[in-house]
Amino acid sequence: MAVIIPREDGVISVSDDRTVRVWLKRDTGQYWPSICHTMSAEASSLEYNSETRRLFVGLSTGTISEFLVADDFNRMSHTRDYLAHQNRVTAVLFSLNCEWVLSVGRDKYFTWHCSETGRRLGGNQANAWCTALQFDEQSKLAFVADYGGHVTVIKIKDTGCDVTTTLKGHSGSVRSLAWDPDRSLLFSGSFDQSIIVWDIGGQQGTAFELQGHHDKVQALMYACASKQLVSGADDSFIVFWDMGVNRVETPSWTDSDVCQKCDKPFFWNVKSMWEQKTIGNRQHHCRKCGKAVCHACSEKKSTIPLMGYEFQVRVCNECFDTITDEDRAPMATFHDAKHSIVYIHIDQTRKRLLTVGKDRIIKLWDATSVLH
């Protein structure tokens, strides 16, 4: 895991080799570590606050260590340890306005501590490993993703916390979260290769799907200034999604024993097969209208970018005729990162993008042409 240092040509990274490194750009144009600090255990998560230069490092033992980084980024001093979890810390966040250190871990717990005293303020237990975390300072809502594919919405109060709701929509483990504070949109990326956009502020249960990856979605980052979502996955692609457009919610798939276009039975409808003296068909679903259809009634495919389908998907023949070339105009751009991505960070001011791959390589990208 790594982050770009704002207003500096530098990067802070942590690794399971137990080291925390601060990389600064030298006169040669190469990045060399100005700090290489060895932790007591594997470093599993990272949070850096540029205003206070406070650095929080989550460890595989469950401890969160806080450091203060010097002005010249040549040394860092240990401030305190938070005994937050009983297992690996998977995500840590720091809220300067609330003075809270929030974290989740493989012990299935979400906890938050006072950053001034180090005292534990509260926690909540999930049903599975906690994998990702986001926090909205204004509403004091915490979003906790877990290995079971759920996202738990927790309201933090002065006296404790309450579970507001649980978001269920993924069929695989949720591995990354991103938050749009301006429109109160939550983005979740999953092993099921999909991204779901949850409209938290609308309070109507609206959710939009984004289908643009062919493998597990591992990393998400939202650029508020340009209203773009950046996603990375095991397929080695970086996708920039335009979230400034009014997207359409995908319809729910309907259940039926017969094709809802031609009334031919599906293969499990034995009664209709016997009455019509015919062999049943396999069931498909139109991605645009959600109706259950047979292959003959859904032979065509099309992209539907407004619904988040950037790749061609099955649609019924009737819906295909209603899709125009304008409707097929892409709303995302795809870029080959040349490595499987596990983490993404953005410097919106300088339009730089950082990716961390499974190959343990950190790449810095000039995103001027794609970040509006």
PDB file of C-alpha atoms in Angstrom, residues 99-257:
ATOM      1  CA  GLU A  99      -9.909  13.636  16.197  1.00  0.00           C
ATOM      2  CA  TRP A 100     -10.715   9.971  15.648  1.00  0.00           C
ATOM      3  CA  VAL A 101      -8.655   7.053  14.391  1.00  0.00           C
ATOM      4  CA  LEU A 102     -11.050   4.585  12.752  1.00  0.00           C
ATOM      5  CA  SER A 103     -10.043   1.074  11.731  1.00  0.00           C
ATOM      6  CA  VAL A 104     -11.239  -2.377  10.703  1.00  0.00           C
ATOM      7  CA  GLY A 105      -9.503  -5.742  10.899  1.00  0.00           C
ATOM      8  CA  ARG A 106      -9.673  -9.452  10.351  1.00  0.00           C
ATOM      9  CA  ASP A 107     -10.966  -9.891  13.891  1.00  0.00           C
ATOM     10  CA  LYS A 108     -14.340  -8.822  12.393  1.00  0.00           C
ATOM     11  CA  TYR A 109     -14.322  -5.573  14.371  1.00  0.00           C
ATOM     12  CA  PHE A 110     -14.737  -1.911  13.485  1.00  0.00           C
ATOM     13  CA  THR A 111     -13.281   0.360  16.172  1.00  0.00           C
ATOM     14  CA  TRP A 112     -12.529   4.031  16.669  1.00  0.00           C
ATOM     15  CA  HIS A 113     -10.121   5.701  19.093  1.00  0.00           C
ATOM     16  CA  CYS A 114      -9.501   9.231  20.325  1.00  0.00           C
ATOM     17  CA  SER A 115      -6.324  10.469  18.601  1.00  0.00           C
ATOM     18  CA  GLU A 116      -5.620  12.924  21.435  1.00  0.00           C
ATOM     19  CA  THR A 117      -5.671  10.415  24.290  1.00  0.00           C
ATOM     20  CA  GLY A 118      -5.410   7.050  22.537  1.00  0.00           C
ATOM     21  CA  ARG A 119      -8.527   5.862  24.376  1.00  0.00           C
ATOM     22  CA  ARG A 120     -10.882   3.399  22.667  1.00  0.00           C
ATOM     23  CA  LEU A 121     -14.261   5.067  22.123  1.00  0.00           C
ATOM     24  CA  GLY A 122     -16.310   2.207  20.707  1.00  0.00           C
ATOM     25  CA  GLY A 123     -16.657  -0.616  18.232  1.00  0.00           C
ATOM     26  CA  ASN A 124     -18.975  -2.909  16.320  1.00  0.00           C
ATOM     27  CA  GLN A 125     -18.607  -6.567  15.348  1.00  0.00           C
ATOM     28  CA  ALA A 126     -19.333  -7.779  11.814  1.00  0.00           C
ATOM     29  CA  ASN A 127     -20.230 -11.289  10.657  1.00  0.00           C
ATOM     30  CA  ALA A 128     -17.052 -11.740   8.602  1.00  0.00           C
ATOM     31  CA  TRP A 129     -13.560 -10.318   8.115  1.00  0.00           C
ATOM     32  CA  CYS A 130     -13.716  -6.554   7.656  1.00  0.00           C
ATOM     33  CA  THR A 131     -11.975  -5.619   4.409  1.00  0.00           C
ATOM     34  CA  ALA A 132     -12.484  -1.891   3.707  1.00  0.00           C
ATOM     35  CA  LEU A 133     -13.599   1.304   5.438  1.00  0.00           C
ATOM     36  CA  GLN A 134     -14.933   4.761   4.556  1.00  0.00           C
ATOM     37  CA  PHE A 135     -16.140   7.579   6.827  1.00  0.00           C
ATOM     38  CA  ASP A 136     -18.235  10.715   6.288  1.00  0.00           C
ATOM     39  CA  GLU A 137     -17.286  13.417   8.783  1.00  0.00           C
ATOM     40  CA  GLN A 138     -20.446  15.477   8.283  1.00  0.00           C
ATOM     41  CA  SER A 139     -23.006  12.745   8.995  1.00  0.00           C
ATOM     42  CA  LYS A 140     -20.617  10.626  11.108  1.00  0.00           C
ATOM     43  CA  LEU A 141     -21.525   7.553   9.088  1.00  0.00           C
ATOM     44  CA  ALA A 142     -18.965   4.762   8.830  1.00  0.00           C
ATOM     45  CA  PHE A 143     -19.137   2.230   5.986  1.00  0.00           C
ATOM     46  CA  VAL A 144     -17.617  -1.164   6.758  1.00  0.00           C
ATOM     47  CA  ALA A 145     -17.149  -3.742   3.992  1.00  0.00           C
ATOM     48  CA  ASP A 146     -16.691  -7.411   4.809  1.00  0.00           C
ATOM     49  CA  TYR A 147     -15.557 -10.674   3.266  1.00  0.00           C
ATOM     50  CA  GLY A 148     -19.156 -11.878   2.990  1.00  0.00           C
ATOM     51  CA  GLY A 149     -19.972  -9.233   0.365  1.00  0.00           C
ATOM     52  CA  HIS A 150     -21.927  -6.849   2.614  1.00  0.00           C
ATOM     53  CA  VAL A 151     -21.406  -3.195   3.531  1.00  0.00           C
ATOM     54  CA  THR A 152     -22.593  -2.187   7.001  1.00  0.00           C
ATOM     55  CA  VAL A 153     -23.611   1.439   7.558  1.00  0.00           C
ATOM     56  CA  ILE A 154     -22.860   2.531  11.131  1.00  0.00           C
ATOM     57  CA  LYS A 155     -23.935   5.811  12.750  1.00  0.00           C
ATOM     58  CA  ILE A 156     -21.356   6.938  15.327  1.00  0.00           C
ATOM     59  CA  LYS A 157     -22.732   8.776  18.345  1.00  0.00           C
ATOM     60  CA  ASP A 158     -21.189  10.281  21.466  1.00  0.00           C
ATOM     61  CA  THR A 159     -22.415   7.331  23.514  1.00  0.00           C
ATOM     62  CA  GLY A 160     -21.646   4.552  21.025  1.00  0.00           C
ATOM     63  CA  CYS A 161     -22.879   3.502  17.596  1.00  0.00           C
ATOM     64  CA  ASP A 162     -25.937   2.107  15.847  1.00  0.00           C
ATOM     65  CA  VAL A 163     -26.125  -0.059  12.738  1.00  0.00           C
ATOM     66  CA  THR A 164     -28.292   1.925  10.313  1.00  0.00           C
ATOM     67  CA  THR A 165     -28.551  -0.619   7.513  1.00  0.00           C
ATOM     68  CA  THR A 166     -26.675  -3.335   5.657  1.00  0.00           C
ATOM     69  CA  LEU A 167     -26.120  -2.962   1.920  1.00  0.00           C
ATOM     70  CA  LYS A 168     -26.442  -6.280   0.095  1.00  0.00           C
ATOM     71  CA  GLY A 169     -25.824  -6.486  -3.622  1.00  0.00           C
ATOM     72  CA  HIS A 170     -22.512  -8.230  -4.253  1.00  0.00           C
ATOM     73  CA  SER A 171     -22.075 -11.966  -4.742  1.00  0.00           C
ATOM     74  CA  GLY A 172     -18.386 -11.841  -3.764  1.00  0.00           C
ATOM     75  CA  SER A 173     -16.157 -10.291  -1.138  1.00  0.00           C
ATOM     76  CA  VAL A 174     -16.140  -6.467  -1.115  1.00  0.00           C
ATOM     77  CA  ARG A 175     -12.490  -5.402  -1.276  1.00  0.00           C
ATOM     78  CA  SER A 176     -12.609  -1.624  -1.721  1.00  0.00           C
ATOM     79  CA  LEU A 177     -14.784   1.389  -0.932  1.00  0.00           C
ATOM     80  CA  ALA A 178     -14.794   5.008  -2.114  1.00  0.00           C
ATOM     81  CA  TRP A 179     -16.917   7.941  -0.974  1.00  0.00           C
ATOM     82  CA  ASP A 180     -18.288  11.045  -2.702  1.00  0.00           C
ATOM     83  CA  PRO A 181     -18.959  13.527   0.149  1.00  0.00           C
ATOM     84  CA  ASP A 182     -20.621  16.110  -2.121  1.00  0.00           C
ATOM     85  CA  ARG A 183     -23.420  13.841  -3.383  1.00  0.00           C
ATOM     86  CA  SER A 184     -23.308  11.194  -0.619  1.00  0.00           C
ATOM     87  CA  LEU A 185     -22.518   8.335  -3.017  1.00  0.00           C
ATOM     88  CA  LEU A 186     -20.771   5.190  -1.835  1.00  0.00           C
ATOM     89  CA  PHE A 187     -18.824   3.023  -4.289  1.00  0.00           C
ATOM     90  CA  SER A 188     -18.059  -0.639  -3.551  1.00  0.00           C
ATOM     91  CA  GLY A 189     -15.789  -2.913  -5.596  1.00  0.00           C
ATOM     92  CA  SER A 190     -16.023  -6.666  -5.290  1.00  0.00           C
ATOM     93  CA  PHE A 191     -14.531 -10.000  -6.247  1.00  0.00           C
ATOM     94  CA  ASP A 192     -17.677 -10.520  -8.364  1.00  0.00           C
ATOM     95  CA  GLN A 193     -15.998  -8.124 -10.877  1.00  0.00           C
ATOM     96  CA  SER A 194     -18.631  -5.418 -10.394  1.00  0.00           C
ATOM     97  CA  ILE A 195     -18.830  -1.970  -8.828  1.00  0.00           C
ATOM     98  CA  ILE A 196     -22.033  -0.788  -7.168  1.00  0.00           C
ATOM     99  CA  VAL A 197     -22.863   2.890  -6.637  1.00  0.00           C
ATOM    100  CA  TRP A 198     -25.076   3.316  -3.566  1.00  0.00           C
ATOM    101  CA  ASP A 199     -27.065   6.551  -3.281  1.00  0.00           C
ATOM    102  CA  ILE A 200     -26.833   7.054   0.473  1.00  0.00           C
ATOM    103  CA  GLY A 201     -28.036  10.668   0.446  1.00  0.00           C
ATOM    104  CA  GLY A 202     -31.182   9.914  -1.560  1.00  0.00           C
ATOM    105  CA  GLN A 203     -32.359   7.413   1.085  1.00  0.00           C
ATOM    106  CA  GLN A 204     -34.434   5.594  -1.549  1.00  0.00           C
ATOM    107  CA  GLY A 205     -32.312   2.454  -1.822  1.00  0.00           C
ATOM    108  CA  THR A 206     -31.116   3.425  -5.308  1.00  0.00           C
ATOM    109  CA  ALA A 207     -28.070   1.520  -6.579  1.00  0.00           C
ATOM    110  CA  PHE A 208     -26.272   1.690  -9.929  1.00  0.00           C
ATOM    111  CA  GLU A 209     -23.990  -0.999 -11.327  1.00  0.00           C
ATOM    112  CA  LEU A 210     -20.712  -0.454 -13.180  1.00  0.00           C
ATOM    113  CA  GLN A 211     -19.511  -3.407 -15.251  1.00  0.00           C
ATOM    114  CA  GLY A 212     -16.102  -2.744 -16.768  1.00  0.00           C
ATOM    115  CA  HIS A 213     -13.661  -5.320 -15.389  1.00  0.00           C
ATOM    116  CA  HIS A 214     -13.036  -8.951 -16.298  1.00  0.00           C
ATOM    117  CA  ASP A 215     -11.529  -9.910 -12.936  1.00  0.00           C
ATOM    118  CA  LYS A 216     -11.713  -9.101  -9.223  1.00  0.00           C
ATOM    119  CA  VAL A 217     -12.054  -5.378  -8.448  1.00  0.00           C
ATOM    120  CA  GLN A 218      -9.400  -4.596  -5.844  1.00  0.00           C
ATOM    121  CA  ALA A 219      -9.066  -0.800  -5.692  1.00  0.00           C
ATOM    122  CA  LEU A 220     -11.301   2.275  -5.900  1.00  0.00           C
ATOM    123  CA  MET A 221     -10.593   5.996  -5.574  1.00  0.00           C
ATOM    124  CA  TYR A 222     -12.973   8.898  -6.199  1.00  0.00           C
ATOM    125  CA  ALA A 223     -11.832  12.234  -7.658  1.00  0.00           C
ATOM    126  CA  CYS A 224     -14.295  14.830  -6.345  1.00  0.00           C
ATOM    127  CA  ALA A 225     -13.040  17.714  -8.494  1.00  0.00           C
ATOM    128  CA  SER A 226     -13.635  15.926 -11.801  1.00  0.00           C
ATOM    129  CA  LYS A 227     -16.491  13.664 -10.619  1.00  0.00           C
ATOM    130  CA  GLN A 228     -14.655  10.562 -11.773  1.00  0.00           C
ATOM    131  CA  LEU A 229     -14.324   7.150 -10.188  1.00  0.00           C
ATOM    132  CA  VAL A 230     -11.039   5.324 -10.757  1.00  0.00           C
ATOM    133  CA  SER A 231     -11.017   1.546 -10.408  1.00  0.00           C
ATOM    134  CA  GLY A 232      -8.325  -1.117 -10.628  1.00  0.00           C
ATOM    135  CA  ALA A 233      -8.573  -4.894 -10.758  1.00  0.00           C
ATOM    136  CA  ASP A 234      -6.742  -8.167 -11.245  1.00  0.00           C
ATOM    137  CA  ASP A 235      -7.283  -7.777 -15.000  1.00  0.00           C
ATOM    138  CA  SER A 236      -4.503  -5.117 -14.903  1.00  0.00           C
ATOM    139  CA  PHE A 237      -6.764  -2.345 -16.204  1.00  0.00           C
ATOM    140  CA  ILE A 238      -7.356   1.125 -14.769  1.00  0.00           C
ATOM    141  CA  VAL A 239     -10.848   2.416 -15.574  1.00  0.00           C
ATOM    142  CA  PHE A 240     -11.899   6.072 -15.325  1.00  0.00           C
ATOM    143  CA  TRP A 241     -15.684   6.293 -14.907  1.00  0.00           C
ATOM    144  CA  ASP A 242     -17.569   9.512 -15.641  1.00  0.00           C
ATOM    145  CA  MET A 243     -19.861   9.966 -12.642  1.00  0.00           C
ATOM    146  CA  GLY A 244     -21.079  13.411 -13.669  1.00  0.00           C
ATOM    147  CA  VAL A 245     -23.782  11.903 -15.905  1.00  0.00           C
ATOM    148  CA  ASN A 246     -27.241  10.818 -14.766  1.00  0.00           C
ATOM    149  CA  ARG A 247     -26.984   7.044 -14.781  1.00  0.00           C
ATOM    150  CA  VAL A 248     -29.926   4.625 -14.964  1.00  0.00           C
ATOM    151  CA  GLU A 249     -30.543   1.958 -12.332  1.00  0.00           C
ATOM    152  CA  THR A 250     -30.347  -1.593 -13.654  1.00  0.00           C
ATOM    153  CA  PRO A 251     -33.708  -3.426 -13.542  1.00  0.00           C
ATOM    154  CA  SER A 252     -34.324  -6.429 -11.324  1.00  0.00           C
ATOM    155  CA  TRP A 253     -34.460  -9.750 -13.155  1.00  0.00           C
ATOM    156  CA  THR A 254     -37.957 -11.199 -13.303  1.00  0.00           C
ATOM    157  CA  ASP A 255     -38.776 -14.868 -12.720  1.00  0.00           C
ATOM    158  CA  SER A 256     -40.907 -16.739 -15.213  1.00  0.00           C
ATOM    159  CA  ASP A 257     -41.576 -20.297 -16.363  1.00  0.00           C
TER     160      ASP A 257
END
